[in-house]
Coordinates of C-alpha atoms in Angstrom, one line a residue:
M286 CA -15.1 -18.7 19.7
E287 CA -16.1 -14.7 18.6
H288 CA -14.6 -14.0 15.5
G289 CA -15.5 -10.4 15.3
L290 CA -17.2 -8.6 13.1
L291 CA -17.6 -10.0 9.7
V292 CA -15.9 -8.3 6.7
P293 CA -17.9 -9.6 3.1
P294 CA -16.1 -10.9 0.2
V295 CA -14.8 -7.8 -1.2
Y296 CA -15.4 -6.8 -4.9
S297 CA -11.9 -7.9 -6.7
P298 CA -12.8 -7.5 -10.5
I299 CA -8.8 -7.9 -11.2
P300 CA -7.4 -12.0 -11.5
P301 CA -4.8 -13.2 -9.1
A302 CA -0.7 -13.6 -10.2
I303 CA 2.5 -14.4 -8.1
H304 CA 6.1 -14.8 -9.1
P305 CA 7.2 -18.3 -9.9
R306 CA 10.2 -18.0 -7.6
H307 CA 8.1 -16.2 -4.5
E308 CA 9.4 -19.6 -2.6
V309 CA 12.2 -18.6 -2.5
I310 CA 12.3 -14.3 -2.2
D311 CA 9.6 -15.4 1.0
R312 CA 12.9 -17.4 2.2
Q313 CA 15.3 -14.8 1.5
T314 CA 13.8 -12.0 3.2
A315 CA 13.0 -13.8 6.0
E316 CA 16.8 -14.0 5.8
W317 CA 17.5 -10.2 5.1
A318 CA 15.4 -9.5 8.0
T319 CA 16.9 -11.9 10.5
A320 CA 20.8 -10.6 9.0
F321 CA 20.1 -6.9 9.6
R322 CA 18.0 -7.6 12.8
I323 CA 15.2 -5.7 11.3
G324 CA 12.4 -4.8 15.2
S325 CA 13.6 -6.7 18.2
E326 CA 13.5 -10.2 18.3
E327 CA 9.4 -11.0 18.9
L328 CA 8.5 -8.5 16.3
R329 CA 10.8 -10.2 13.9
R330 CA 9.3 -13.2 14.5
K331 CA 6.2 -12.8 14.2
L332 CA 7.2 -10.5 10.6
I333 CA 8.8 -13.8 9.6
A334 CA 6.1 -15.3 9.7
H335 CA 3.6 -13.1 7.7
D336 CA 4.9 -13.9 4.1
I337 CA 5.9 -10.3 3.5
G338 CA 8.7 -12.1 0.2
T339 CA 4.7 -14.0 -1.3
F340 CA 3.3 -10.4 -0.6
A341 CA 6.0 -8.6 -2.8
A342 CA 5.7 -11.1 -5.6
R343 CA 2.1 -11.0 -5.6
I344 CA 2.9 -7.3 -6.3
L345 CA 5.5 -7.9 -9.3
P346 CA 4.3 -11.7 -10.4
E347 CA 6.3 -10.7 -13.7
G348 CA 9.2 -8.2 -12.1
R349 CA 13.2 -9.0 -11.9
Q350 CA 13.3 -11.1 -9.2
E351 CA 16.0 -9.0 -7.5
V352 CA 13.7 -6.3 -7.7
V353 CA 10.8 -8.4 -6.3
G354 CA 13.4 -9.1 -3.4
I355 CA 14.2 -5.7 -3.1
L356 CA 10.5 -4.7 -2.5
A357 CA 10.0 -8.1 -0.4
D358 CA 13.3 -6.5 2.6
F359 CA 11.7 -3.1 1.6
I360 CA 8.2 -3.9 2.8
I361 CA 9.2 -6.1 5.6
W362 CA 11.4 -2.9 6.5
L363 CA 8.6 -0.7 6.4
F364 CA 7.4 -3.1 9.2
G365 CA 9.7 -3.0 11.3
V366 CA 9.1 0.8 10.9
D367 CA 5.6 1.2 11.7
D368 CA 5.1 -2.0 14.3
G369 CA 8.3 -1.0 15.9
H370 CA 8.6 3.2 15.9
C371 CA 4.9 4.2 14.8
E372 CA 2.5 1.8 16.0
E373 CA 3.4 0.0 19.4
G374 CA 7.3 1.7 20.1
E375 CA 7.6 4.7 22.6
L376 CA 8.1 7.1 20.0
G377 CA 4.5 6.3 18.5
G378 CA 3.2 8.7 21.3
E379 CA 5.9 11.4 21.2
P380 CA 5.6 13.1 17.8
G381 CA 8.0 15.3 18.2
E382 CA 10.7 12.8 18.9
L383 CA 9.4 10.1 15.8
V384 CA 10.0 13.3 13.6
A385 CA 13.6 13.5 14.9
E386 CA 14.4 10.0 14.2
L387 CA 12.7 9.4 10.6
S388 CA 14.5 12.4 9.8
R389 CA 17.8 11.0 10.5
L390 CA 16.7 7.7 9.0
L391 CA 15.6 10.2 5.4
R392 CA 19.2 11.3 5.8
V393 CA 20.6 8.2 5.6
A394 CA 17.7 6.9 2.6
Q395 CA 19.7 10.1 0.6
N396 CA 23.5 10.0 1.7
P397 CA 23.8 6.4 2.8
E398 CA 27.4 7.2 3.4
V399 CA 27.3 9.6 6.4
P400 CA 27.6 8.8 10.0
M401 CA 24.5 8.7 11.2
L402 CA 22.9 5.9 13.0
T403 CA 25.5 3.7 12.7
Q404 CA 24.6 1.3 15.9
D405 CA 20.8 1.4 14.6
P406 CA 20.2 -1.8 12.7
L407 CA 16.7 0.1 10.7
A408 CA 19.2 2.4 9.2
D409 CA 21.8 -0.6 7.9
G410 CA 19.3 -2.5 6.4
L411 CA 18.0 1.2 4.8
R412 CA 21.5 1.3 3.6
D413 CA 21.7 -1.9 1.9
L414 CA 17.8 -0.9 0.4
R415 CA 19.7 2.5 -0.8
R416 CA 22.4 0.5 -2.3
R417 CA 20.6 -2.3 -3.4
I418 CA 17.5 0.3 -5.7
G419 CA 20.5 2.8 -6.8
V420 CA 22.1 -0.7 -8.6
H421 CA 18.4 -1.4 -10.0
G422 CA 17.1 1.7 -10.7
T423 CA 17.7 4.9 -12.1
P424 CA 19.3 8.0 -10.9
G425 CA 15.6 9.9 -10.9
Q426 CA 13.9 6.4 -9.7
V427 CA 16.0 6.3 -6.6
A428 CA 15.5 10.1 -6.4
R429 CA 11.7 9.4 -6.7
W430 CA 11.7 6.4 -3.6
V431 CA 13.0 9.1 -1.4
E432 CA 10.6 11.5 -1.6
T433 CA 8.0 9.5 -1.1
L434 CA 9.8 7.8 1.5
R435 CA 9.6 11.4 2.7
E436 CA 5.6 11.2 1.9
Y437 CA 5.1 8.1 4.4
F438 CA 7.0 10.0 6.6
L439 CA 5.1 13.0 6.7
S440 CA 2.0 10.9 7.5
V441 CA 2.6 8.4 10.3
A442 CA 4.1 11.6 12.3
W443 CA 0.6 13.1 11.6
E444 CA -0.6 10.4 13.1
A445 CA 1.5 10.3 15.9
S446 CA 0.0 13.4 16.8
H447 CA -3.6 12.1 16.9
R448 CA -2.1 8.8 19.4
S449 CA -0.4 10.9 21.2
R450 CA -3.7 12.9 22.2
G451 CA -5.6 10.0 21.7
T452 CA -7.9 12.4 19.3
V453 CA -9.4 11.1 15.8
P454 CA -9.3 13.1 12.9
D455 CA -12.5 13.5 10.9
L456 CA -13.2 11.2 7.8
N457 CA -11.4 14.2 4.7
D458 CA -8.2 14.7 6.7
Y459 CA -7.9 10.7 7.2
T460 CA -8.8 10.0 3.6
L461 CA -5.8 12.0 2.6
M462 CA -3.2 10.6 5.4
R463 CA -4.1 7.5 4.3
L464 CA -3.2 7.9 1.2
Y465 CA 0.9 7.5 2.6
D466 CA 0.7 6.2 5.8
G467 CA -0.2 3.4 4.1
A468 CA 3.5 3.2 2.3
T469 CA 1.9 2.6 -0.6
S470 CA 3.5 5.8 -3.1
V471 CA 6.5 4.3 -2.0
V472 CA 6.5 0.9 -3.7
L473 CA 5.5 3.2 -7.6
P474 CA 9.2 3.3 -8.1
L475 CA 9.7 -0.2 -8.0
L476 CA 7.5 -1.1 -10.3
E477 CA 9.1 0.5 -12.9
M478 CA 12.4 -1.0 -11.9
G479 CA 11.0 -4.5 -11.6
H480 CA 10.1 -4.1 -14.9
G481 CA 13.6 -2.4 -16.2
Y482 CA 12.0 0.8 -18.0
E483 CA 11.5 4.4 -16.0
L484 CA 8.1 6.7 -16.8
H485 CA 8.1 9.7 -19.1
P486 CA 7.7 12.5 -16.3
S487 CA 4.8 14.3 -18.7
E488 CA 2.9 10.7 -18.2
R489 CA 3.9 9.9 -14.4
E490 CA 2.7 13.7 -13.6
H491 CA -0.1 14.3 -15.5
T492 CA -3.4 14.3 -13.6
T493 CA -5.4 11.3 -14.2
V494 CA -2.4 8.9 -14.2
R495 CA -2.0 10.6 -11.0
A496 CA -5.9 9.8 -9.5
A497 CA -5.6 6.4 -11.1
A498 CA -2.1 6.0 -9.0
E499 CA -3.6 7.5 -6.1
A500 CA -7.3 5.2 -5.9
A501 CA -4.5 2.3 -5.9
Y502 CA -3.3 3.8 -3.2
F503 CA -7.2 4.4 -1.8
I504 CA -8.3 1.0 -2.2
I505 CA -5.1 -1.2 -0.6
T506 CA -5.6 1.8 2.4
W507 CA -9.4 0.9 2.6
D508 CA -9.1 -3.2 2.2
N509 CA -6.0 -3.2 4.5
D510 CA -8.4 -1.7 6.6
L511 CA -11.4 -3.8 6.8
F512 CA -9.2 -6.6 7.1
S513 CA -7.1 -4.7 10.0
Y514 CA -9.8 -4.0 12.3
H515 CA -10.6 -7.3 14.0
K516 CA -6.6 -6.9 15.3
E517 CA -6.1 -3.8 15.7
S518 CA -9.6 -3.3 17.8
R519 CA -7.7 -5.5 20.3
A520 CA -5.4 -4.6 20.8
Q521 CA -4.1 -2.7 24.0
H522 CA -2.8 0.7 22.1
Y523 CA -4.5 3.4 20.2
Y524 CA -4.6 2.8 16.7
L525 CA -6.2 4.3 13.5
N526 CA -8.6 2.3 11.2
V527 CA -11.4 4.1 8.3
L528 CA -14.3 2.0 10.5
R529 CA -13.0 3.6 14.1
V530 CA -13.1 7.2 11.7
L531 CA -17.1 6.3 10.5
E532 CA -18.3 5.1 13.4
H533 CA -16.6 7.9 15.9
H534 CA -17.5 11.1 13.4
H535 CA -20.6 9.3 11.7
G536 CA -22.2 7.6 14.8
L537 CA -22.2 4.1 12.8
S538 CA -22.4 0.5 14.2
P539 CA -19.3 -1.6 13.9
D540 CA -21.5 -3.8 11.3
A541 CA -23.1 0.2 8.9
A542 CA -18.9 1.3 9.8
M543 CA -17.7 -2.1 7.4
A544 CA -20.8 -1.2 4.7
T545 CA -20.0 2.2 4.4
A546 CA -16.2 1.8 4.0
V547 CA -17.0 -1.0 1.7
A548 CA -18.9 1.0 -0.6
Q549 CA -16.8 3.4 -0.5
R550 CA -14.0 1.4 -1.6
D551 CA -16.3 -0.6 -4.7
R552 CA -17.2 2.8 -5.8
V553 CA -13.5 3.8 -6.2
M554 CA -12.9 0.6 -7.9
V555 CA -15.5 0.8 -10.2
L556 CA -13.5 4.6 -11.0
F557 CA -10.2 3.1 -10.8
L558 CA -11.1 0.8 -13.8
R559 CA -12.1 3.9 -15.9
L560 CA -9.5 5.8 -15.3
C561 CA -7.3 3.1 -16.8
E562 CA -9.9 2.5 -19.8
H563 CA -10.0 5.8 -20.8
L564 CA -6.1 6.5 -20.0
V565 CA -5.2 2.9 -22.2
P566 CA -5.6 3.6 -25.9
T567 CA -3.0 6.9 -25.9
A568 CA -0.4 5.5 -23.5
S569 CA 3.0 4.6 -24.3
P570 CA 4.4 1.0 -23.9
Q571 CA 5.5 2.3 -20.5
L572 CA 2.5 4.0 -18.9
R573 CA 0.7 1.1 -19.8
Q574 CA 2.2 -1.3 -17.9
Y575 CA 2.3 1.3 -15.0
L576 CA -1.0 0.9 -14.8
H577 CA -0.9 -2.7 -14.9
S578 CA 1.1 -2.8 -11.9
L579 CA -1.4 -0.8 -10.3
A580 CA -4.1 -3.5 -10.6
C581 CA -1.8 -6.1 -9.4
F582 CA -0.6 -4.2 -6.7
I583 CA -4.3 -4.0 -5.2
R584 CA -5.1 -7.6 -6.2
G585 CA -1.8 -8.2 -4.7
A586 CA -2.8 -6.6 -1.0
Q587 CA -6.0 -8.7 -1.4
D588 CA -4.6 -11.9 -2.0
W589 CA -1.8 -11.1 0.8
G590 CA -4.8 -9.3 3.1
I591 CA -6.9 -12.1 3.7
S592 CA -4.2 -14.8 3.8
S593 CA -1.5 -14.0 6.0
L594 CA -1.0 -14.3 9.9
R595 CA -0.6 -10.6 10.1
Y596 CA -4.4 -10.5 9.7
T597 CA -6.0 -13.8 10.0
T598 CA -4.5 -13.6 14.2
P599 CA -5.3 -18.0 14.8
D600 CA -4.7 -17.5 18.0
D601 CA -8.4 -15.3 17.9
P602 CA -9.4 -15.2 14.3
A603 CA -10.9 -12.8 12.1
N604 CA -13.9 -13.4 10.2
L605 CA -12.1 -12.7 7.1
P606 CA -13.6 -13.5 3.7
S607 CA -11.5 -16.2 1.5
T608 CA -13.1 -15.3 -1.8
F609 CA -14.1 -11.8 -3.7
T610 CA -16.7 -11.0 -5.8
D611 CA -17.4 -9.4 -8.5
T612 CA -20.5 -7.3 -8.1
P613 CA -19.7 -3.7 -6.3
T614 CA -22.3 -2.7 -4.1
D615 CA -21.9 1.0 -4.5
D616 CA -21.2 1.8 -8.6
S617 CA -22.4 4.8 -8.6
T618 CA -20.7 7.3 -11.1
E619 CA -21.1 10.2 -8.3
P620 CA -17.7 11.1 -6.5
L621 CA -17.4 10.7 -3.1
D622 CA -17.9 13.2 -0.6
I623 CA -14.4 13.9 0.8
P624 CA -13.3 16.7 -0.7
A625 CA -9.5 15.6 -0.5
V626 CA -10.0 12.6 -3.7
A627 CA -13.5 14.1 -5.2
W628 CA -11.7 15.3 -7.8
W629 CA -10.8 12.4 -8.9
W630 CA -14.5 11.6 -10.9
D631 CA -14.1 15.2 -12.4
L632 CA -11.1 13.9 -14.9
L633 CA -13.6 11.5 -16.7
P634 CA -16.1 12.5 -19.1
P635 CA -19.8 11.5 -19.0
D636 CA -19.5 8.9 -21.1
R637 CA -16.5 7.2 -19.0
R638 CA -18.4 7.1 -15.7
A639 CA -20.4 3.8 -16.3
A640 CA -19.8 1.0 -14.3
P641 CA -17.9 -1.5 -15.9
S642 CA -19.4 -4.1 -18.1
R643 CA -19.9 -7.1 -15.5
E644 CA -19.9 -9.9 -18.1
Q645 CA -16.6 -8.4 -18.5
P646 CA -15.6 -7.3 -15.0
G647 CA -12.3 -5.7 -14.7
S648 CA -11.5 -6.3 -18.7
S649 CA -10.4 -2.5 -19.1
V650 CA -7.6 -3.2 -16.6
V651 CA -6.3 -6.7 -16.9
N652 CA -5.5 -7.2 -20.4
F653 CA -3.2 -4.8 -21.9
S654 CA -0.2 -5.4 -19.9
P655 CA 2.2 -4.9 -22.5
R656 CA 5.7 -7.7 -22.5
L657 CA 8.3 -4.9 -22.1
A658 CA 12.4 -5.4 -22.1
T659 CA 13.9 -6.0 -19.1
S660 CA 17.4 -6.9 -18.4
G661 CA 17.9 -9.0 -15.6
T662 CA 15.8 -12.3 -14.8
G663 CA 12.3 -12.1 -14.4

């Protein structure tokens, strides 16, 4: 059987980790999705088989179990929205109608007591998530979660406008949209909740910290595009992916587009490591934990991406790697030719732009996680 485009092992200097209760979390998330009837029966059956609880357990390997469970349920809820409403549902090609529906859901997240969408399973699930996040998060974290949900909704509506016209955005617009429609920023408040702290706004909103977070979004979503290309390109509906953008606007073959996308994410991974290395010496224990959690998010998405049935598609096997490499294909210190993100490189002094040590790949990221005191169980 033809296995399609080969995805090479990607550069991953961050070690793997998983929460010791991952099996319990995965089972409980399946039960939650069933109880709240997330998606159609067919979609729900597929999502439950995707080991999403395990994904959350990789993102927060040392987090409080209750929060890891919230994250797992939230991720399966997001897939219910993305797969059910956006990519495969009728609203996915009707941006106006999609915006209206997502705005109603956003209102439920802001004020779960409002009498709206009272018979809607996704709204019911969102109310439950909002209640639990309110228990384990601060008012500021709840507010940020709602705002990042707005960012996500805006970006998927943007994608729907391209889907409705059958158009492909250029690389800069795609990059900007992809930073948010991968539902990465919505996870960040839960990274803090998972370890029982709230990062001070002066640190979280510092330009270099924000760049590190956005670099993590880029790596996670580019990796997702690599791992999902086989599944998406063979489906019978519109799809948007960095490989398609590179093929459409740059005239690249699928193999050349793959090599280019891998080089892009490798260069950003090198930058992410250096941004963290630059920040750590003056960082608070909370910021050090935050940066470490970003690294766990990156690696967790990679480990899940190459192993989940969502992307391995055993009925039509994808040609995914089973291992990673500790050597980037592109360790250039020059910015990517993408204006939306090129400013990330300007934040480092020249002596900090060199590639990470090949002898100790990723050492600047993986050795600085503090042991923060947290409430609840671990």
